[in-house]
Coordinates of C-alpha atoms in Angstrom, one line a residue:
M28 CA -33.7 -139.0 90.7
W29 CA -30.5 -138.6 92.6
Q30 CA -31.0 -139.3 96.3
W31 CA -29.2 -136.3 97.7
W32 CA -29.7 -137.2 101.3
K33 CA -27.5 -140.3 100.9
L34 CA -24.5 -138.1 100.1
M35 CA -24.2 -137.2 103.8
G36 CA -25.2 -140.5 105.2
L37 CA -28.5 -139.2 106.6
G38 CA -30.4 -142.4 106.2
E39 CA -33.9 -142.0 107.7
H40 CA -32.9 -139.3 110.2
W41 CA -34.1 -135.7 110.6
Y42 CA -31.4 -133.1 110.9
S43 CA -31.0 -129.4 111.7
E44 CA -28.9 -126.7 110.4
D45 CA -28.6 -122.9 110.3
K46 CA -31.5 -120.8 109.1
F47 CA -31.3 -121.5 105.4
I48 CA -34.7 -122.4 104.1
L49 CA -34.6 -123.4 100.4
R50 CA -37.2 -122.0 98.0
E51 CA -37.2 -120.6 94.5
N52 CA -37.1 -117.0 95.8
I53 CA -34.6 -117.7 98.6
Y54 CA -32.2 -114.9 97.5
E55 CA -35.0 -112.3 98.0
F56 CA -35.5 -113.5 101.6
N57 CA -31.8 -113.8 102.4
Q58 CA -31.4 -110.1 101.5
D59 CA -34.4 -109.1 103.5
T60 CA -33.2 -107.9 107.0
K61 CA -36.7 -108.1 108.4
W62 CA -37.1 -111.7 107.3
L63 CA -33.6 -112.6 108.8
A64 CA -34.6 -110.9 112.1
M65 CA -37.9 -112.7 112.1
M66 CA -36.3 -116.2 111.8
K67 CA -33.5 -115.4 114.2
D68 CA -34.7 -117.5 117.2
V69 CA -36.6 -120.2 115.3
K70 CA -35.3 -123.8 115.7
V71 CA -35.5 -125.3 112.3
W72 CA -35.5 -129.0 111.5
W73 CA -35.5 -130.8 108.2
M74 CA -36.8 -134.1 107.1
P75 CA -35.6 -135.6 103.8
V76 CA -38.4 -136.6 101.5
D77 CA -38.0 -139.2 98.7
Y78 CA -40.9 -141.2 97.3
T79 CA -38.6 -143.5 95.4
R80 CA -36.8 -145.1 98.3
D81 CA -39.0 -148.1 99.1
L82 CA -41.3 -149.0 96.2
D83 CA -43.1 -152.3 96.5
L84 CA -45.1 -151.7 93.4
Y85 CA -42.6 -150.5 90.9
N86 CA -43.6 -149.8 87.3
E87 CA -42.5 -147.3 84.7
E88 CA -45.0 -144.7 86.0
S89 CA -42.8 -144.5 89.1
K90 CA -40.4 -142.4 87.0
L91 CA -43.0 -139.7 86.9
S92 CA -43.6 -139.6 90.7
Y93 CA -41.7 -136.3 91.0
F94 CA -44.4 -134.8 88.8
T95 CA -47.6 -136.6 89.7
E96 CA -46.8 -136.2 93.5
D97 CA -45.8 -132.6 93.2
L98 CA -47.7 -130.5 95.8
G99 CA -48.4 -127.6 93.5
W100 CA -49.6 -129.8 90.7
N101 CA -52.1 -131.5 93.1
A102 CA -53.1 -128.3 94.8
Y103 CA -54.1 -126.7 91.4
W104 CA -56.7 -129.5 90.8
Y105 CA -57.9 -129.4 94.4
Y106 CA -58.6 -125.6 94.4
L107 CA -60.3 -125.9 91.0
N108 CA -62.7 -128.4 92.4
M109 CA -63.2 -126.3 95.6
D110 CA -63.9 -123.1 93.7
Y111 CA -66.3 -124.8 91.3
S112 CA -67.6 -127.5 93.6
F113 CA -70.1 -129.8 92.1
F114 CA -72.6 -129.2 94.9
L115 CA -72.5 -125.3 94.5
D116 CA -75.3 -123.8 92.6
G117 CA -74.1 -121.7 89.7
T118 CA -76.8 -119.1 90.0
T119 CA -76.6 -118.6 93.8
F120 CA -72.7 -118.4 93.8
D121 CA -72.4 -116.7 90.4
L122 CA -70.3 -119.6 89.0
K123 CA -72.3 -119.5 85.7
N124 CA -70.5 -116.1 85.0
D125 CA -67.3 -118.1 84.6
R126 CA -68.7 -120.7 82.2
R127 CA -68.1 -123.2 85.0
G128 CA -68.9 -126.4 82.9
E129 CA -66.7 -125.5 80.0
W130 CA -63.9 -124.2 82.2
W131 CA -63.8 -127.4 84.3
L132 CA -63.8 -129.7 81.2
Y133 CA -61.1 -127.5 79.5
N134 CA -58.9 -127.8 82.6
V135 CA -59.2 -131.6 82.4
H136 CA -58.0 -131.4 78.8
Q137 CA -55.1 -129.0 79.6
L138 CA -53.9 -131.1 82.6
L139 CA -53.8 -134.2 80.4
S140 CA -51.9 -132.3 77.7
R141 CA -49.3 -131.2 80.3
Y142 CA -49.0 -134.8 81.7
Y143 CA -48.6 -136.2 78.2
M144 CA -45.7 -133.8 77.5
E145 CA -44.0 -135.0 80.7
R146 CA -44.5 -138.6 79.6
L147 CA -42.8 -137.8 76.3
S148 CA -39.8 -136.4 78.1
H149 CA -39.2 -139.9 79.5
G150 CA -39.9 -141.7 76.2
F151 CA -43.4 -142.8 77.2
G152 CA -46.2 -142.7 74.7
D153 CA -49.9 -141.9 74.8
I154 CA -51.8 -142.1 78.1
P155 CA -53.1 -145.7 78.2
E156 CA -56.8 -146.1 77.5
F157 CA -59.1 -146.8 80.5
S158 CA -61.5 -149.7 80.6
W159 CA -63.7 -151.0 83.5
Y160 CA -63.4 -154.5 82.1
H161 CA -59.6 -154.9 81.5
Q162 CA -56.7 -155.0 83.9
I163 CA -55.1 -151.8 85.1
E164 CA -51.5 -152.5 84.3
M165 CA -50.0 -149.8 86.5
G166 CA -50.5 -150.3 90.2
Y167 CA -49.9 -147.5 92.8
D168 CA -48.9 -147.4 96.4
P169 CA -49.2 -143.8 97.7
Q170 CA -47.1 -144.5 100.9
M171 CA -49.3 -142.0 102.8
I172 CA -51.0 -142.0 106.2
Y173 CA -54.2 -140.2 106.9
Y174 CA -54.4 -137.8 109.8
N175 CA -56.0 -140.5 112.0
G176 CA -53.1 -142.8 111.5
I177 CA -54.6 -145.1 109.0
G178 CA -52.6 -145.8 105.8
F179 CA -53.9 -145.2 102.3
S180 CA -55.0 -148.3 100.4
Y181 CA -53.0 -149.3 97.4
R182 CA -53.6 -151.0 94.1
K183 CA -51.4 -153.8 92.8
N184 CA -50.1 -154.1 89.2
Y185 CA -52.6 -155.7 86.8
Y186 CA -55.6 -154.9 88.9
E187 CA -58.9 -156.1 87.6
M188 CA -61.4 -153.3 88.3
E189 CA -64.6 -155.2 87.5
T190 CA -64.0 -158.0 90.0
Y191 CA -64.3 -155.6 93.0
G192 CA -66.9 -153.0 94.2
N193 CA -70.6 -152.5 93.8
F194 CA -71.8 -153.8 90.4
E195 CA -75.0 -151.7 90.5
M196 CA -72.8 -148.6 90.9
L197 CA -70.6 -149.8 88.0
D198 CA -73.7 -150.2 85.8
K199 CA -74.7 -146.6 86.5
I200 CA -71.3 -145.3 85.7
T201 CA -70.9 -147.1 82.5
G202 CA -74.5 -146.4 81.5
F203 CA -73.9 -142.7 81.9
M204 CA -70.8 -142.8 79.6
K205 CA -72.8 -144.7 77.0
R206 CA -75.6 -142.2 77.2
M207 CA -73.2 -139.3 76.8
Q208 CA -71.8 -140.9 73.6
D209 CA -75.3 -141.5 72.3
I210 CA -76.7 -138.0 72.8
I211 CA -73.6 -136.3 71.2
E212 CA -73.9 -138.6 68.2
L213 CA -77.7 -137.8 68.0
G214 CA -77.1 -134.1 68.2
Y215 CA -79.6 -133.1 70.7
Y216 CA -80.9 -134.1 74.2
K217 CA -84.5 -133.8 75.4
T218 CA -84.8 -133.5 79.2
T219 CA -87.5 -135.1 81.3
D220 CA -89.5 -131.9 81.3
G221 CA -89.5 -131.7 77.5
H222 CA -86.8 -129.1 77.0
T223 CA -84.6 -129.8 74.0
I224 CA -80.9 -128.9 74.0
D225 CA -79.2 -128.5 70.6
L226 CA -75.8 -130.2 70.8
R227 CA -74.6 -128.8 67.5
K228 CA -74.2 -125.3 69.0
P229 CA -70.8 -124.3 70.4
E230 CA -72.3 -122.9 73.6
S231 CA -73.7 -126.3 74.5
I232 CA -70.3 -127.3 75.7
E233 CA -71.4 -125.7 79.0
F234 CA -74.2 -128.3 79.3
I235 CA -71.7 -131.1 78.5
G236 CA -69.2 -129.8 81.0
N237 CA -71.8 -129.6 83.8
L238 CA -72.9 -133.2 83.1
M239 CA -69.4 -134.5 83.0
Q240 CA -68.6 -132.9 86.4
G241 CA -71.9 -134.0 87.7
N242 CA -72.6 -130.6 89.2
I243 CA -75.8 -129.2 90.4
D244 CA -76.2 -127.0 87.3
A245 CA -76.8 -130.1 85.1
M246 CA -80.3 -129.3 83.6
D247 CA -81.6 -132.8 83.9
K248 CA -81.4 -134.1 87.4
M249 CA -82.5 -137.6 86.2
F250 CA -79.5 -137.9 83.9
Y251 CA -77.3 -139.8 86.4
Q252 CA -76.3 -136.5 88.0
F253 CA -74.0 -138.0 90.6
W254 CA -72.1 -140.4 88.2
Y255 CA -68.8 -138.5 88.8
M256 CA -69.0 -139.0 92.6
L257 CA -70.1 -142.7 92.1
A258 CA -67.0 -143.3 89.9
H259 CA -64.6 -142.1 92.6
M260 CA -66.5 -144.1 95.2
Y261 CA -66.1 -147.2 93.1
F262 CA -62.3 -146.5 92.7
G263 CA -62.1 -146.2 96.5
D264 CA -64.2 -149.3 97.1
V265 CA -66.8 -147.3 99.0
D266 CA -70.4 -148.4 99.2
Y267 CA -73.5 -146.2 99.4
H268 CA -74.1 -146.4 103.1
Q269 CA -70.6 -147.3 104.3
M270 CA -69.8 -145.5 107.6
E271 CA -66.1 -146.4 107.9
V272 CA -64.0 -145.8 104.8
Y273 CA -60.3 -146.6 104.2
P274 CA -58.4 -143.7 102.8
N275 CA -57.8 -143.8 99.1
V276 CA -56.2 -141.2 96.9
M277 CA -59.1 -141.3 94.4
L278 CA -61.5 -140.1 97.1
N279 CA -59.7 -136.8 97.6
F280 CA -59.1 -134.0 95.1
E281 CA -55.8 -133.1 96.7
T282 CA -54.4 -136.6 96.2
M283 CA -56.1 -138.2 93.2
M284 CA -53.6 -136.8 90.6
R285 CA -50.8 -138.9 92.3
D286 CA -52.3 -142.1 90.9
P287 CA -51.5 -143.0 87.2
M288 CA -55.0 -144.4 86.9
Y289 CA -56.3 -140.8 87.3
Y290 CA -55.0 -139.8 83.9
M291 CA -56.4 -142.9 82.3
F292 CA -59.8 -142.3 83.6
Y293 CA -59.9 -138.6 82.9
K294 CA -58.7 -139.3 79.4
S295 CA -62.1 -141.0 78.9
I296 CA -63.8 -137.8 80.3
A297 CA -61.8 -135.7 77.9
S298 CA -62.8 -138.0 75.0
I299 CA -66.4 -136.7 75.5
Y300 CA -65.1 -133.1 75.1
F301 CA -63.4 -134.0 71.9
K302 CA -66.4 -136.0 70.6
F303 CA -68.6 -133.0 71.1
M304 CA -66.1 -130.7 69.3
H305 CA -65.8 -133.2 66.5
Y306 CA -69.4 -132.4 65.3
L307 CA -68.9 -128.7 65.3
P308 CA -67.9 -127.2 61.9
K309 CA -64.2 -126.6 61.4
Y310 CA -62.9 -123.0 61.4
T311 CA -62.7 -121.5 58.0
K312 CA -59.9 -119.3 56.7
E313 CA -62.2 -116.3 56.9
Q314 CA -62.9 -117.0 60.6
L315 CA -59.2 -117.4 61.4
L316 CA -57.8 -114.6 59.3
M317 CA -57.3 -111.1 60.8
P318 CA -57.0 -108.8 57.7
G319 CA -54.2 -106.4 57.8
V320 CA -52.3 -108.1 60.6
T321 CA -49.3 -110.3 60.2
M322 CA -47.2 -112.0 62.8
K323 CA -43.8 -111.7 61.2
H324 CA -41.5 -113.4 63.8
V325 CA -41.3 -114.6 67.4
E326 CA -38.0 -114.9 69.1
V327 CA -37.9 -117.4 72.0
S328 CA -35.1 -117.4 74.6
D329 CA -33.4 -120.5 75.9
L330 CA -35.8 -123.0 77.6
T331 CA -34.0 -124.9 80.5
T332 CA -35.4 -127.1 83.2
Y333 CA -33.7 -128.4 86.3
F334 CA -34.4 -130.0 89.7
D335 CA -34.1 -127.8 92.7
L336 CA -34.3 -128.6 96.4
V337 CA -37.2 -126.9 98.2
D338 CA -38.5 -126.9 101.7
F339 CA -42.2 -127.3 102.5
D340 CA -43.4 -126.0 105.9
V341 CA -45.0 -128.9 107.7
T342 CA -44.7 -127.3 111.2
N343 CA -48.4 -127.9 111.9
M344 CA -47.5 -131.6 112.3
L345 CA -44.9 -130.8 114.8
N346 CA -46.6 -128.1 116.9
D347 CA -49.6 -130.2 117.9
K348 CA -49.6 -128.7 121.4
M349 CA -49.7 -125.0 122.2
I350 CA -46.6 -123.9 124.1
F351 CA -46.7 -120.9 126.4
H352 CA -43.9 -119.1 128.2
D353 CA -44.8 -116.4 130.8
G354 CA -48.4 -116.5 129.5
K355 CA -47.3 -115.9 125.9
F356 CA -47.8 -118.3 123.0
V357 CA -44.4 -119.5 121.6
W358 CA -43.9 -120.8 118.1
D359 CA -40.2 -121.7 118.4
K360 CA -39.8 -124.8 116.2
S361 CA -40.3 -125.3 112.5
L362 CA -40.2 -128.6 110.6
Y363 CA -39.6 -128.6 106.9
A364 CA -39.8 -131.4 104.3
R365 CA -36.9 -131.1 101.9
Q366 CA -37.6 -132.4 98.5
M367 CA -36.4 -132.3 94.9
R368 CA -38.9 -130.8 92.4
L369 CA -39.0 -129.7 88.8
N370 CA -38.4 -126.1 87.9
H371 CA -37.3 -124.0 84.9
K372 CA -35.3 -120.9 84.4
P373 CA -37.2 -117.8 83.5
F374 CA -37.7 -117.3 79.7
T375 CA -39.0 -114.6 77.4
Y376 CA -40.4 -114.4 73.9
T377 CA -40.5 -111.4 71.6
Y378 CA -43.2 -110.8 69.0
T379 CA -42.9 -108.8 65.9
I380 CA -46.4 -108.0 64.6
E381 CA -47.2 -105.7 61.7
S382 CA -50.6 -104.0 61.4
D383 CA -52.0 -101.6 58.9
K384 CA -54.2 -99.9 61.5
V385 CA -54.8 -99.4 65.2
E386 CA -56.6 -102.3 66.6
K387 CA -57.4 -104.1 69.9
V388 CA -56.2 -107.6 69.9
V389 CA -55.6 -110.7 72.0
V390 CA -52.3 -112.7 71.6
R391 CA -52.2 -116.4 72.6
A392 CA -49.3 -118.7 73.0
F393 CA -49.4 -122.5 73.1
L394 CA -46.7 -125.2 73.8
G395 CA -47.0 -128.6 72.3
P396 CA -45.0 -131.7 71.3
K397 CA -43.5 -132.0 67.8
F398 CA -42.7 -135.8 67.7
D399 CA -44.2 -138.8 69.4
E400 CA -42.2 -141.3 71.5
F401 CA -40.8 -143.0 68.4
G402 CA -39.5 -139.7 66.9
K403 CA -42.3 -139.5 64.3
M404 CA -43.7 -136.1 63.6
I405 CA -47.3 -135.7 64.8
S406 CA -49.7 -134.2 62.3
L407 CA -51.4 -131.0 63.4
T408 CA -54.8 -132.6 63.0
E409 CA -53.9 -135.1 65.7
N410 CA -51.6 -133.0 67.7
R411 CA -54.0 -130.1 68.4
M412 CA -55.3 -132.1 71.4
N413 CA -51.8 -132.1 72.9
F414 CA -51.2 -128.3 73.0
M415 CA -51.3 -126.5 76.3
E416 CA -52.1 -122.8 76.4
V417 CA -49.3 -121.0 78.3
D418 CA -50.1 -117.3 77.8
E419 CA -52.8 -114.9 76.6
F420 CA -53.0 -111.2 76.9
Y421 CA -54.7 -108.1 75.6
Y422 CA -52.8 -105.5 73.5
D423 CA -53.4 -102.3 71.6
L424 CA -51.7 -102.6 68.3
K425 CA -50.5 -99.5 66.6
A426 CA -50.2 -99.0 62.9
G427 CA -46.9 -100.3 61.6
S428 CA -44.5 -102.6 63.4
N429 CA -45.2 -103.7 67.0
V430 CA -42.5 -105.4 69.1
I431 CA -43.9 -107.0 72.2
T432 CA -41.8 -108.8 74.8
R433 CA -43.4 -111.2 77.2
K434 CA -41.7 -112.9 80.2
S435 CA -42.7 -116.2 81.8
N436 CA -43.1 -114.1 85.0
D437 CA -45.9 -112.2 83.3
F438 CA -48.3 -115.2 83.1
Y439 CA -51.3 -114.1 85.1
W440 CA -52.5 -117.7 85.6
T441 CA -49.4 -119.0 87.4
V442 CA -48.3 -118.5 91.0
K443 CA -45.0 -118.7 92.9
D444 CA -44.4 -120.3 96.3
R445 CA -46.7 -119.1 99.0
T446 CA -45.8 -117.6 102.3
T447 CA -45.4 -120.3 104.9
Y448 CA -47.4 -120.5 108.1
T449 CA -44.2 -120.0 110.2
E450 CA -43.3 -116.8 108.3
L451 CA -46.9 -115.5 108.6
Y452 CA -46.9 -116.1 112.3
Y453 CA -43.6 -114.2 112.9
Y454 CA -44.6 -111.3 110.7
V455 CA -47.7 -110.9 112.8
M456 CA -45.7 -111.1 116.1
M457 CA -43.2 -108.5 114.8
A458 CA -46.1 -106.3 113.8
F459 CA -47.4 -106.5 117.4
D460 CA -44.0 -105.4 118.7
G461 CA -43.9 -102.5 116.2
K462 CA -40.9 -104.0 114.3
Y463 CA -42.8 -104.7 111.1
D464 CA -45.4 -102.8 109.1
F465 CA -47.8 -105.6 108.4
P466 CA -49.8 -105.0 105.2
L467 CA -53.6 -104.7 105.6
D468 CA -54.1 -107.4 102.9
I469 CA -51.5 -110.1 102.6
S470 CA -53.7 -112.4 100.6
E471 CA -52.2 -114.6 97.9
P472 CA -54.2 -116.2 95.1
H473 CA -54.8 -119.9 95.8
C474 CA -56.0 -120.9 92.3
G475 CA -52.9 -120.4 90.2
F476 CA -51.0 -123.1 88.3
P477 CA -47.4 -123.5 89.7
D478 CA -45.1 -121.4 87.6
R479 CA -42.3 -123.9 87.8
L480 CA -44.3 -126.6 86.0
V481 CA -45.1 -124.7 82.8
L482 CA -42.3 -126.5 80.9
P483 CA -42.0 -130.3 80.8
M484 CA -38.6 -131.8 81.8
G485 CA -36.2 -131.3 79.0
W486 CA -33.3 -133.4 77.7
K487 CA -29.6 -132.8 78.2
K488 CA -29.2 -132.8 74.4
G489 CA -32.4 -130.8 74.0
M490 CA -36.0 -132.0 73.7
P491 CA -37.7 -130.8 70.4
M492 CA -41.0 -129.1 71.0
Q493 CA -43.0 -126.4 69.2
M494 CA -44.8 -123.3 70.1
F495 CA -47.8 -121.7 68.4
F496 CA -48.7 -118.1 68.5
M497 CA -51.8 -116.3 67.3
V498 CA -53.0 -112.7 67.3
M499 CA -56.8 -112.3 66.9
P500 CA -59.4 -109.5 67.3
Y501 CA -60.4 -108.7 70.8
K502 CA -63.9 -109.9 71.6
A503 CA -64.9 -108.4 74.9
P504 CA -66.3 -110.6 77.6
S505 CA -69.4 -109.6 79.7
H506 CA -67.0 -108.1 82.2
E507 CA -63.6 -106.8 81.3
Q508 CA -60.8 -109.0 82.7
F509 CA -59.8 -108.1 86.3
S510 CA -62.3 -105.2 86.3
T511 CA -63.9 -106.4 89.5
F512 CA -61.0 -108.0 91.4
D513 CA -57.2 -107.8 91.7
Y514 CA -55.6 -111.0 90.4
T515 CA -52.4 -110.5 92.4
Y516 CA -54.2 -111.7 95.5
S517 CA -57.7 -112.8 94.4
C518 CA -59.1 -115.5 92.0
G519 CA -62.3 -113.6 91.2
I520 CA -64.4 -116.8 91.3
G521 CA -67.9 -116.0 89.9
S522 CA -66.9 -112.5 88.9
G523 CA -67.2 -113.2 85.1
A524 CA -64.0 -111.2 84.7
R525 CA -61.4 -114.0 85.0
F526 CA -60.8 -114.4 81.3
V527 CA -59.2 -112.1 78.7
D528 CA -62.0 -112.4 76.1
S529 CA -65.2 -114.3 75.2
M530 CA -63.6 -116.8 72.8
P531 CA -64.0 -120.6 73.5
F532 CA -61.3 -122.0 75.7
G533 CA -58.5 -123.5 73.7
Y534 CA -59.3 -121.5 70.5
P535 CA -58.3 -122.2 67.8
F536 CA -57.3 -125.8 68.8
D537 CA -60.7 -126.5 70.2
R538 CA -62.2 -127.9 66.9
Q539 CA -61.1 -130.2 64.2
I540 CA -58.5 -128.7 61.8
D541 CA -58.6 -128.4 58.1
E542 CA -54.9 -127.9 57.3
Y543 CA -55.8 -126.4 53.9
E544 CA -57.8 -123.7 55.7
F545 CA -56.0 -123.3 59.0
F546 CA -52.7 -121.4 58.3
V547 CA -53.1 -117.7 58.1
P548 CA -50.7 -114.7 58.4
N549 CA -51.7 -113.9 61.9
M550 CA -50.4 -117.2 63.2
Y551 CA -46.8 -118.4 63.8
F552 CA -45.3 -121.8 64.6
K553 CA -41.9 -121.9 66.2
D554 CA -39.7 -124.9 66.7
V555 CA -38.1 -124.8 70.2
T556 CA -35.8 -127.0 72.2
I557 CA -36.1 -127.6 76.0
F558 CA -32.8 -128.4 77.7
H559 CA -32.3 -130.0 81.1
T560 CA -29.4 -129.2 83.5
D561 CA -28.5 -132.0 85.9
T562 CA -27.6 -129.8 88.9
M563 CA -26.6 -132.8 91.0
E564 CA -24.2 -134.3 88.6
P565 CA -21.0 -132.7 90.1
Y566 CA -21.9 -134.3 93.5
Y567 CA -22.2 -137.9 92.4
K568 CA -19.3 -138.0 90.0
Y569 CA -16.3 -140.0 91.1
K570 CA -14.5 -138.0 93.7
G571 CA -16.7 -135.1 92.8
Y572 CA -18.0 -134.7 96.4
T573 CA -15.3 -134.9 99.0
N574 CA -17.6 -134.9 102.1
Y575 CA -19.4 -138.1 101.3
G576 CA -20.7 -139.7 104.5
H577 CA -20.5 -136.6 106.6
F578 CA -23.1 -133.9 107.2
D579 CA -22.1 -130.8 105.2
Y580 CA -23.8 -127.6 106.2
T581 CA -22.4 -125.8 103.2
F582 CA -23.8 -128.3 100.7
F583 CA -27.1 -126.6 100.0
R584 CA -25.6 -123.1 100.2
D585 CA -23.1 -124.0 97.4
Y586 CA -25.7 -125.9 95.5
Y587 CA -28.0 -122.8 95.2
T588 CA -25.2 -120.3 94.8
K589 CA -23.7 -122.2 91.8
Y590 CA -26.8 -123.1 90.0
F591 CA -29.9 -121.1 90.9
K592 CA -28.8 -117.5 91.3
L593 CA -30.6 -116.5 88.1

């Protein structure tokens, strides 16, 4: 990734400039007179952020650091595990209403699918298999410091996992995985109190998910309930009764996705999900077919990714002491970390669906690869595990032709950049002075997937991908979606109204596929191409940037004006 901060000879220095905070919706803010007035007297400082400057443990996975170390990517996993924490009882906190076990396990699968597509964009292949008894080829140095000043531990390349840690703990972890494989193959599990669970029923995925997360809803408390916690303790070299622990990325939900080993280990967790699904009967043509409904065509607009510069508010690190002037608290300084991150231009797709009657339906859209790293087409039977669901919505079909347009901004499960603490503080202060009508509820949903990461990084010449669309009958959930909460500012955890219908997550790619039975008129496959625009190219071409070695206040203004005014 181009090191933009070197263009102006910044080196390791912080710098300040006029009030021009970069974010994906900067044009909305620059045209907001209240926002401009709010930031008028704030002293703003910037710190260039680049994780690729000093790498002691370089390997090919370092090329993906812009993705694996993305704050939004890591925040999504963190909030998922806070909302459905393994220690929260599903009955007391209503988490069972959301199919917590199935939802957690399905998210593991979807995140791995998204990561695999990002690997393909760089010519990498499958996520490496994880083994406790073989070397971990890819090391990792997070280059992070904990709040108490202690640096995070690192792992060298070709690390031998089995030579470190508590071997009793390792035996429990590997024993659990072996037992999970065994009970799925057996087809049932009998708990210590004599209760039998049929593992050939689709709804038993909830039991499997609870066990894999090691949460408190696992029916058999004797079945190594805390294996998941023990696994992460082993990764972090933490013993049972250890009082002082060195920070390790695998010990924190908000940091573990930065480590390439995370994806290897969680691939083994996802393998349990796929093994369970392997024993369920394949969907038949009669189950997949929606009589009288045909998806005639889907038109997809251009798909383009780019890297933009964005500012993260880290002012809390700077304002460690409260400052008062004339008895009034003053928040007059802001520190921002300026970083490159992946983004995409807004896109749309338009459905043309014909129906012979009025009907309530759900439309789903998936994105997946078409070729592997060698350019070989991947069969649908194998490729179904690589598709990521990007959209689903309810619709009332009318008799005849239906034209439906969906925008990427319509995805209810994604979120934009959040209001920073500095902005929130000054909005409150302006409201106290009567200069701003502060909304009674300024809440923003914390649980959404970052909108800008929906698409994997494309290629300049275009990266071939494919999209899958399906229209299916509406099967109402126990509570109608969003009927008990407003998704624009709430996540509805435990409401039972988070999902559009009651179908299994990932349907119809959740089970094995019989390609002779699978294709029906209410499905549509579309070949698409994802392009990538190198927005920094004009600046590092020979004589392309005339102010090299000097601080240029207009650099970022021009940068955004030319490329990101969409």
